[in-house]
Amino acid sequence: MMHRLAKVFEELAAQDRKAFVTFITAGDPDTATSLEILKGLPGAGADVIELGMPFSDPMADGPAIQRASLRALHAGQDMHKTLAMVRAFRETNKTTPIVLMGYYNPIYVYPVDRFLADAVEAGVDGLIVVDAPPEADDELCIPALNAGLNFIRLTTPTTDDHRLGAVLANTSGFVYYVSITGVTGTRAPDLEAVARNVARIKARTTLPVAVGFGVRTPEQAKAIASVADGVVVGSALVDTIAQSLDDKGRATELTVSSVLTLVEKLSAGLKAA
């Protein structure tokens, strides 16, 4: 059976469309609100969903996603609740791929074998684990692939041709190109540099290439979509969640609707590419 990620990218390519990949942090600002947003994302235009696994010591996330993780952790989110969110999502959606994104520590303590089994059972399609390098593939990447999960790797503007081979060796699903040097959501990408590096990656792999880190507006999504197979938006969505909260950090009646409205606008911009 074809993996959900491969099927979505294949179907979009046949329609000459690019994938809209949305990121939210699981449990931000609380589990119930986060699940309502998660369930609404496909209808608003998301083709693939990255669901952040909250972690207190991230290395790749900027202030917006760091604050989202802290909101979720303070609300009691943990890996068991994140996987339960995926199970609840799968009760009504069997087609939209979900990729868990985060760091190795919460997986290591779960521990690894049990986490992979529970993730597959819940309906997870892939993993992006920022601090699991190719040199440690035997520890998480290979077991994940053997369990039937895609393992998506990040490449960056500083990934040279020699390193790119190691990065791509066990990557599956798609390649995530980080459009800036630095953490998420801190500055806008340089389109010419993105186009040049996406072309360099695509010369070495048949996998789709999605671009993220710094995409916040429909105009940026449209521009990135013109040179990549997919566009990832995260910080703009978690910023919208933050701006909708009351003065005690709780969800309001605007929280779900404001995020889904932004997703609709970004999706429309991307489809116009």
PDB file of N, CA, C and O in Angstrom, residues 140-203:
ATOM      1  N   LEU A 140      17.386   5.482  15.604  1.00  0.00           N
ATOM      2  CA  LEU A 140      15.981   5.867  15.427  1.00  0.00           C
ATOM      3  C   LEU A 140      15.521   5.769  13.977  1.00  0.00           C
ATOM      4  O   LEU A 140      14.461   5.220  13.698  1.00  0.00           O
ATOM      5  N   CYS A 141      16.323   6.298  13.035  1.00  0.00           N
ATOM      6  CA  CYS A 141      15.893   6.375  11.640  1.00  0.00           C
ATOM      7  C   CYS A 141      15.588   4.995  11.060  1.00  0.00           C
ATOM      8  O   CYS A 141      14.489   4.772  10.525  1.00  0.00           O
ATOM      9  N   ILE A 142      16.537   4.074  11.150  1.00  0.00           N
ATOM     10  CA  ILE A 142      16.332   2.750  10.560  1.00  0.00           C
ATOM     11  C   ILE A 142      15.186   2.003  11.241  1.00  0.00           C
ATOM     12  O   ILE A 142      14.321   1.418  10.557  1.00  0.00           O
ATOM     13  N   PRO A 143      15.112   1.992  12.593  1.00  0.00           N
ATOM     14  CA  PRO A 143      13.944   1.358  13.227  1.00  0.00           C
ATOM     15  C   PRO A 143      12.621   1.991  12.785  1.00  0.00           C
ATOM     16  O   PRO A 143      11.611   1.284  12.627  1.00  0.00           O
ATOM     17  N   ALA A 144      12.603   3.326  12.586  1.00  0.00           N
ATOM     18  CA  ALA A 144      11.374   3.981  12.136  1.00  0.00           C
ATOM     19  C   ALA A 144      10.994   3.523  10.737  1.00  0.00           C
ATOM     20  O   ALA A 144       9.821   3.214  10.462  1.00  0.00           O
ATOM     21  N   LEU A 145      11.982   3.465   9.838  1.00  0.00           N
ATOM     22  CA  LEU A 145      11.709   3.007   8.473  1.00  0.00           C
ATOM     23  C   LEU A 145      11.209   1.562   8.495  1.00  0.00           C
ATOM     24  O   LEU A 145      10.265   1.208   7.773  1.00  0.00           O
ATOM     25  N   ASN A 146      11.837   0.725   9.323  1.00  0.00           N
ATOM     26  CA  ASN A 146      11.410  -0.679   9.422  1.00  0.00           C
ATOM     27  C   ASN A 146       9.995  -0.811   9.976  1.00  0.00           C
ATOM     28  O   ASN A 146       9.282  -1.777   9.673  1.00  0.00           O
ATOM     29  N   ALA A 147       9.587   0.163  10.797  1.00  0.00           N
ATOM     30  CA  ALA A 147       8.236   0.140  11.372  1.00  0.00           C
ATOM     31  C   ALA A 147       7.189   0.654  10.390  1.00  0.00           C
ATOM     32  O   ALA A 147       5.990   0.569  10.665  1.00  0.00           O
ATOM     33  N   GLY A 148       7.650   1.215   9.250  1.00  0.00           N
ATOM     34  CA  GLY A 148       6.714   1.707   8.243  1.00  0.00           C
ATOM     35  C   GLY A 148       6.503   3.208   8.264  1.00  0.00           C
ATOM     36  O   GLY A 148       5.593   3.726   7.601  1.00  0.00           O
ATOM     37  N   LEU A 149       7.332   3.929   9.040  1.00  0.00           N
ATOM     38  CA  LEU A 149       7.226   5.387   9.096  1.00  0.00           C
ATOM     39  C   LEU A 149       8.231   6.022   8.150  1.00  0.00           C
ATOM     40  O   LEU A 149       9.353   5.532   7.992  1.00  0.00           O
ATOM     41  N   ASN A 150       7.833   7.108   7.497  1.00  0.00           N
ATOM     42  CA  ASN A 150       8.797   7.897   6.742  1.00  0.00           C
ATOM     43  C   ASN A 150       9.712   8.648   7.721  1.00  0.00           C
ATOM     44  O   ASN A 150       9.287   9.013   8.819  1.00  0.00           O
ATOM     45  N   PHE A 151      10.940   8.863   7.299  1.00  0.00           N
ATOM     46  CA  PHE A 151      11.882   9.647   8.108  1.00  0.00           C
ATOM     47  C   PHE A 151      12.372  10.799   7.247  1.00  0.00           C
ATOM     48  O   PHE A 151      13.109  10.594   6.281  1.00  0.00           O
ATOM     49  N   ILE A 152      11.895  11.984   7.566  1.00  0.00           N
ATOM     50  CA  ILE A 152      12.158  13.176   6.751  1.00  0.00           C
ATOM     51  C   ILE A 152      13.320  13.944   7.363  1.00  0.00           C
ATOM     52  O   ILE A 152      13.309  14.228   8.568  1.00  0.00           O
ATOM     53  N   ARG A 153      14.277  14.301   6.524  1.00  0.00           N
ATOM     54  CA  ARG A 153      15.443  14.999   7.037  1.00  0.00           C
ATOM     55  C   ARG A 153      15.472  16.454   6.587  1.00  0.00           C
ATOM     56  O   ARG A 153      14.969  16.815   5.522  1.00  0.00           O
ATOM     57  N   LEU A 154      16.099  17.288   7.409  1.00  0.00           N
ATOM     58  CA  LEU A 154      16.300  18.683   7.068  1.00  0.00           C
ATOM     59  C   LEU A 154      17.601  18.856   6.309  1.00  0.00           C
ATOM     60  O   LEU A 154      18.609  18.239   6.646  1.00  0.00           O
ATOM     61  N   THR A 155      17.565  19.686   5.271  1.00  0.00           N
ATOM     62  CA  THR A 155      18.782  20.186   4.649  1.00  0.00           C
ATOM     63  C   THR A 155      18.753  21.702   4.771  1.00  0.00           C
ATOM     64  O   THR A 155      17.677  22.299   4.867  1.00  0.00           O
ATOM     65  N   THR A 156      19.906  22.322   4.777  1.00  0.00           N
ATOM     66  CA  THR A 156      19.984  23.759   5.023  1.00  0.00           C
ATOM     67  C   THR A 156      20.876  24.431   3.984  1.00  0.00           C
ATOM     68  O   THR A 156      21.546  23.752   3.195  1.00  0.00           O
ATOM     69  N   PRO A 157      20.923  25.772   3.990  1.00  0.00           N
ATOM     70  CA  PRO A 157      21.827  26.459   3.060  1.00  0.00           C
ATOM     71  C   PRO A 157      23.293  26.086   3.268  1.00  0.00           C
ATOM     72  O   PRO A 157      24.116  26.282   2.368  1.00  0.00           O
ATOM     73  N   THR A 158      23.634  25.561   4.434  1.00  0.00           N
ATOM     74  CA  THR A 158      25.035  25.212   4.697  1.00  0.00           C
ATOM     75  C   THR A 158      25.323  23.726   4.478  1.00  0.00           C
ATOM     76  O   THR A 158      26.432  23.273   4.753  1.00  0.00           O
ATOM     77  N   THR A 159      24.334  22.963   3.988  1.00  0.00           N
ATOM     78  CA  THR A 159      24.557  21.550   3.681  1.00  0.00           C
ATOM     79  C   THR A 159      25.290  21.437   2.350  1.00  0.00           C
ATOM     80  O   THR A 159      24.717  21.659   1.287  1.00  0.00           O
ATOM     81  N   ASP A 160      26.592  21.110   2.390  1.00  0.00           N
ATOM     82  CA  ASP A 160      27.360  21.056   1.137  1.00  0.00           C
ATOM     83  C   ASP A 160      27.097  19.740   0.412  1.00  0.00           C
ATOM     84  O   ASP A 160      26.389  18.855   0.918  1.00  0.00           O
ATOM     85  N   ASP A 161      27.659  19.619  -0.787  1.00  0.00           N
ATOM     86  CA  ASP A 161      27.364  18.455  -1.624  1.00  0.00           C
ATOM     87  C   ASP A 161      27.780  17.144  -0.960  1.00  0.00           C
ATOM     88  O   ASP A 161      27.112  16.120  -1.110  1.00  0.00           O
ATOM     89  N   HIS A 162      28.887  17.167  -0.226  1.00  0.00           N
ATOM     90  CA  HIS A 162      29.350  15.948   0.442  1.00  0.00           C
ATOM     91  C   HIS A 162      28.364  15.538   1.538  1.00  0.00           C
ATOM     92  O   HIS A 162      27.960  14.369   1.626  1.00  0.00           O
ATOM     93  N   ARG A 163      27.949  16.500   2.350  1.00  0.00           N
ATOM     94  CA  ARG A 163      27.025  16.198   3.446  1.00  0.00           C
ATOM     95  C   ARG A 163      25.639  15.819   2.923  1.00  0.00           C
ATOM     96  O   ARG A 163      24.937  15.009   3.518  1.00  0.00           O
ATOM     97  N   LEU A 164      25.257  16.407   1.784  1.00  0.00           N
ATOM     98  CA  LEU A 164      23.929  16.149   1.229  1.00  0.00           C
ATOM     99  C   LEU A 164      23.719  14.651   0.968  1.00  0.00           C
ATOM    100  O   LEU A 164      22.628  14.121   1.190  1.00  0.00           O
ATOM    101  N   GLY A 165      24.777  13.957   0.529  1.00  0.00           N
ATOM    102  CA  GLY A 165      24.655  12.515   0.277  1.00  0.00           C
ATOM    103  C   GLY A 165      24.271  11.760   1.532  1.00  0.00           C
ATOM    104  O   GLY A 165      23.410  10.872   1.505  1.00  0.00           O
ATOM    105  N   ALA A 166      24.901  12.106   2.653  1.00  0.00           N
ATOM    106  CA  ALA A 166      24.584  11.436   3.920  1.00  0.00           C
ATOM    107  C   ALA A 166      23.175  11.777   4.381  1.00  0.00           C
ATOM    108  O   ALA A 166      22.446  10.925   4.896  1.00  0.00           O
ATOM    109  N   VAL A 167      22.775  13.020   4.177  1.00  0.00           N
ATOM    110  CA  VAL A 167      21.439  13.453   4.610  1.00  0.00           C
ATOM    111  C   VAL A 167      20.350  12.718   3.828  1.00  0.00           C
ATOM    112  O   VAL A 167      19.327  12.309   4.375  1.00  0.00           O
ATOM    113  N   LEU A 168      20.586  12.535   2.531  1.00  0.00           N
ATOM    114  CA  LEU A 168      19.556  11.932   1.681  1.00  0.00           C
ATOM    115  C   LEU A 168      19.526  10.403   1.764  1.00  0.00           C
ATOM    116  O   LEU A 168      18.540   9.791   1.338  1.00  0.00           O
ATOM    117  N   ALA A 169      20.564   9.793   2.310  1.00  0.00           N
ATOM    118  CA  ALA A 169      20.720   8.337   2.226  1.00  0.00           C
ATOM    119  C   ALA A 169      19.494   7.572   2.724  1.00  0.00           C
ATOM    120  O   ALA A 169      19.027   6.638   2.071  1.00  0.00           O
ATOM    121  N   ASN A 170      18.970   7.930   3.879  1.00  0.00           N
ATOM    122  CA  ASN A 170      17.827   7.200   4.440  1.00  0.00           C
ATOM    123  C   ASN A 170      16.586   8.077   4.566  1.00  0.00           C
ATOM    124  O   ASN A 170      15.662   7.736   5.309  1.00  0.00           O
ATOM    125  N   THR A 171      16.568   9.198   3.851  1.00  0.00           N
ATOM    126  CA  THR A 171      15.404  10.081   3.882  1.00  0.00           C
ATOM    127  C   THR A 171      14.287   9.501   3.029  1.00  0.00           C
ATOM    128  O   THR A 171      14.540   8.932   1.970  1.00  0.00           O
ATOM    129  N   SER A 172      13.052   9.658   3.487  1.00  0.00           N
ATOM    130  CA  SER A 172      11.911   9.201   2.701  1.00  0.00           C
ATOM    131  C   SER A 172      10.741  10.148   2.919  1.00  0.00           C
ATOM    132  O   SER A 172      10.766  10.980   3.816  1.00  0.00           O
ATOM    133  N   GLY A 173       9.724  10.042   2.075  1.00  0.00           N
ATOM    134  CA  GLY A 173       8.542  10.911   2.180  1.00  0.00           C
ATOM    135  C   GLY A 173       8.731  12.204   1.421  1.00  0.00           C
ATOM    136  O   GLY A 173       8.135  12.436   0.373  1.00  0.00           O
ATOM    137  N   PHE A 174       9.575  13.072   1.951  1.00  0.00           N
ATOM    138  CA  PHE A 174      10.013  14.274   1.253  1.00  0.00           C
ATOM    139  C   PHE A 174      11.266  14.794   1.926  1.00  0.00           C
ATOM    140  O   PHE A 174      11.636  14.331   3.017  1.00  0.00           O
ATOM    141  N   VAL A 175      11.933  15.725   1.277  1.00  0.00           N
ATOM    142  CA  VAL A 175      13.096  16.391   1.856  1.00  0.00           C
ATOM    143  C   VAL A 175      12.642  17.774   2.324  1.00  0.00           C
ATOM    144  O   VAL A 175      11.960  18.490   1.586  1.00  0.00           O
ATOM    145  N   TYR A 176      13.011  18.132   3.535  1.00  0.00           N
ATOM    146  CA  TYR A 176      12.630  19.429   4.107  1.00  0.00           C
ATOM    147  C   TYR A 176      13.815  20.365   3.949  1.00  0.00           C
ATOM    148  O   TYR A 176      14.852  20.161   4.586  1.00  0.00           O
ATOM    149  N   TYR A 177      13.672  21.376   3.078  1.00  0.00           N
ATOM    150  CA  TYR A 177      14.755  22.345   2.921  1.00  0.00           C
ATOM    151  C   TYR A 177      14.499  23.553   3.815  1.00  0.00           C
ATOM    152  O   TYR A 177      13.462  24.228   3.695  1.00  0.00           O
ATOM    153  N   VAL A 178      15.431  23.823   4.705  1.00  0.00           N
ATOM    154  CA  VAL A 178      15.359  24.976   5.608  1.00  0.00           C
ATOM    155  C   VAL A 178      15.866  26.197   4.845  1.00  0.00           C
ATOM    156  O   VAL A 178      17.029  26.259   4.460  1.00  0.00           O
ATOM    157  N   SER A 179      14.993  27.171   4.626  1.00  0.00           N
ATOM    158  CA  SER A 179      15.279  28.243   3.673  1.00  0.00           C
ATOM    159  C   SER A 179      16.204  29.317   4.206  1.00  0.00           C
ATOM    160  O   SER A 179      16.659  30.174   3.444  1.00  0.00           O
ATOM    161  N   ILE A 180      16.480  29.317   5.508  1.00  0.00           N
ATOM    162  CA  ILE A 180      17.350  30.341   6.093  1.00  0.00           C
ATOM    163  C   ILE A 180      18.370  29.667   7.000  1.00  0.00           C
ATOM    164  O   ILE A 180      18.197  28.530   7.417  1.00  0.00           O
ATOM    165  N   THR A 181      19.438  30.381   7.300  1.00  0.00           N
ATOM    166  CA  THR A 181      20.335  29.924   8.355  1.00  0.00           C
ATOM    167  C   THR A 181      19.834  30.550   9.649  1.00  0.00           C
ATOM    168  O   THR A 181      19.684  31.763   9.746  1.00  0.00           O
ATOM    169  N   GLY A 182      19.514  29.703  10.616  1.00  0.00           N
ATOM    170  CA  GLY A 182      18.958  30.213  11.862  1.00  0.00           C
ATOM    171  C   GLY A 182      17.759  29.403  12.277  1.00  0.00           C
ATOM    172  O   GLY A 182      17.510  28.319  11.746  1.00  0.00           O
ATOM    173  N   VAL A 183      16.995  29.940  13.228  1.00  0.00           N
ATOM    174  CA  VAL A 183      15.850  29.210  13.765  1.00  0.00           C
ATOM    175  C   VAL A 183      14.565  29.615  13.060  1.00  0.00           C
ATOM    176  O   VAL A 183      14.542  30.563  12.269  1.00  0.00           O
ATOM    177  N   THR A 184      13.477  28.915  13.364  1.00  0.00           N
ATOM    178  CA  THR A 184      12.210  29.116  12.666  1.00  0.00           C
ATOM    179  C   THR A 184      11.654  30.527  12.871  1.00  0.00           C
ATOM    180  O   THR A 184      11.754  31.107  13.948  1.00  0.00           O
ATOM    181  N   GLY A 185      11.066  31.055  11.788  1.00  0.00           N
ATOM    182  CA  GLY A 185      10.251  32.246  11.902  1.00  0.00           C
ATOM    183  C   GLY A 185      10.975  33.545  12.165  1.00  0.00           C
ATOM    184  O   GLY A 185      10.352  34.535  12.561  1.00  0.00           O
ATOM    185  N   THR A 186      12.300  33.588  11.946  1.00  0.00           N
ATOM    186  CA  THR A 186      13.032  34.795  12.330  1.00  0.00           C
ATOM    187  C   THR A 186      13.283  35.752  11.178  1.00  0.00           C
ATOM    188  O   THR A 186      13.516  36.935  11.405  1.00  0.00           O
ATOM    189  N   ARG A 187      13.300  35.279   9.932  1.00  0.00           N
ATOM    190  CA  ARG A 187      13.458  36.195   8.808  1.00  0.00           C
ATOM    191  C   ARG A 187      12.970  35.546   7.531  1.00  0.00           C
ATOM    192  O   ARG A 187      12.731  34.338   7.481  1.00  0.00           O
ATOM    193  N   ALA A 188      12.807  36.374   6.487  1.00  0.00           N
ATOM    194  CA  ALA A 188      12.242  35.888   5.229  1.00  0.00           C
ATOM    195  C   ALA A 188      13.313  35.211   4.383  1.00  0.00           C
ATOM    196  O   ALA A 188      14.474  35.612   4.397  1.00  0.00           O
ATOM    197  N   PRO A 189      12.908  34.186   3.616  1.00  0.00           N
ATOM    198  CA  PRO A 189      13.883  33.492   2.768  1.00  0.00           C
ATOM    199  C   PRO A 189      14.243  34.293   1.522  1.00  0.00           C
ATOM    200  O   PRO A 189      13.464  35.117   1.048  1.00  0.00           O
ATOM    201  N   ASP A 190      15.448  34.038   0.993  1.00  0.00           N
ATOM    202  CA  ASP A 190      15.912  34.621  -0.265  1.00  0.00           C
ATOM    203  C   ASP A 190      15.491  33.665  -1.382  1.00  0.00           C
ATOM    204  O   ASP A 190      16.002  32.550  -1.479  1.00  0.00           O
ATOM    205  N   LEU A 191      14.544  34.102  -2.240  1.00  0.00           N
ATOM    206  CA  LEU A 191      13.955  33.206  -3.230  1.00  0.00           C
ATOM    207  C   LEU A 191      14.985  32.655  -4.200  1.00  0.00           C
ATOM    208  O   LEU A 191      14.949  31.476  -4.566  1.00  0.00           O
ATOM    209  N   GLU A 192      15.930  33.490  -4.643  1.00  0.00           N
ATOM    210  CA  GLU A 192      16.936  33.014  -5.597  1.00  0.00           C
ATOM    211  C   GLU A 192      17.800  31.921  -4.980  1.00  0.00           C
ATOM    212  O   GLU A 192      18.110  30.909  -5.618  1.00  0.00           O
ATOM    213  N   ALA A 193      18.176  32.120  -3.724  1.00  0.00           N
ATOM    214  CA  ALA A 193      18.994  31.108  -3.038  1.00  0.00           C
ATOM    215  C   ALA A 193      18.192  29.827  -2.820  1.00  0.00           C
ATOM    216  O   ALA A 193      18.719  28.720  -2.970  1.00  0.00           O
ATOM    217  N   VAL A 194      16.898  29.975  -2.469  1.00  0.00           N
ATOM    218  CA  VAL A 194      16.047  28.801  -2.290  1.00  0.00           C
ATOM    219  C   VAL A 194      15.948  28.017  -3.604  1.00  0.00           C
ATOM    220  O   VAL A 194      16.104  26.794  -3.625  1.00  0.00           O
ATOM    221  N   ALA A 195      15.700  28.718  -4.700  1.00  0.00           N
ATOM    222  CA  ALA A 195      15.570  28.054  -6.005  1.00  0.00           C
ATOM    223  C   ALA A 195      16.850  27.309  -6.363  1.00  0.00           C
ATOM    224  O   ALA A 195      16.810  26.166  -6.852  1.00  0.00           O
ATOM    225  N   ARG A 196      17.973  27.934  -6.112  1.00  0.00           N
ATOM    226  CA  ARG A 196      19.265  27.330  -6.451  1.00  0.00           C
ATOM    227  C   ARG A 196      19.496  26.055  -5.620  1.00  0.00           C
ATOM    228  O   ARG A 196      19.918  25.018  -6.144  1.00  0.00           O
ATOM    229  N   ASN A 197      19.182  26.126  -4.338  1.00  0.00           N
ATOM    230  CA  ASN A 197      19.439  24.969  -3.469  1.00  0.00           C
ATOM    231  C   ASN A 197      18.413  23.864  -3.658  1.00  0.00           C
ATOM    232  O   ASN A 197      18.748  22.681  -3.550  1.00  0.00           O
ATOM    233  N   VAL A 198      17.166  24.223  -3.949  1.00  0.00           N
ATOM    234  CA  VAL A 198      16.157  23.190  -4.237  1.00  0.00           C
ATOM    235  C   VAL A 198      16.566  22.425  -5.504  1.00  0.00           C
ATOM    236  O   VAL A 198      16.479  21.190  -5.558  1.00  0.00           O
ATOM    237  N   ALA A 199      17.040  23.148  -6.513  1.00  0.00           N
ATOM    238  CA  ALA A 199      17.492  22.496  -7.753  1.00  0.00           C
ATOM    239  C   ALA A 199      18.674  21.568  -7.465  1.00  0.00           C
ATOM    240  O   ALA A 199      18.768  20.457  -8.026  1.00  0.00           O
ATOM    241  N   ARG A 200      19.572  21.997  -6.591  1.00  0.00           N
ATOM    242  CA  ARG A 200      20.737  21.177  -6.231  1.00  0.00           C
ATOM    243  C   ARG A 200      20.293  19.886  -5.534  1.00  0.00           C
ATOM    244  O   ARG A 200      20.826  18.801  -5.799  1.00  0.00           O
ATOM    245  N   ILE A 201      19.300  19.994  -4.648  1.00  0.00           N
ATOM    246  CA  ILE A 201      18.794  18.802  -3.950  1.00  0.00           C
ATOM    247  C   ILE A 201      18.085  17.869  -4.932  1.00  0.00           C
ATOM    248  O   ILE A 201      18.280  16.653  -4.929  1.00  0.00           O
ATOM    249  N   LYS A 202      17.244  18.442  -5.793  1.00  0.00           N
ATOM    250  CA  LYS A 202      16.442  17.624  -6.708  1.00  0.00           C
ATOM    251  C   LYS A 202      17.325  16.910  -7.736  1.00  0.00           C
ATOM    252  O   LYS A 202      16.907  15.901  -8.322  1.00  0.00           O
ATOM    253  N   ALA A 203      18.538  17.433  -7.954  1.00  0.00           N
ATOM    254  CA  ALA A 203      19.475  16.741  -8.847  1.00  0.00           C
ATOM    255  C   ALA A 203      20.014  15.469  -8.217  1.00  0.00           C
ATOM    256  O   ALA A 203      20.563  14.614  -8.908  1.00  0.00           O
TER     257      ALA A 203
END
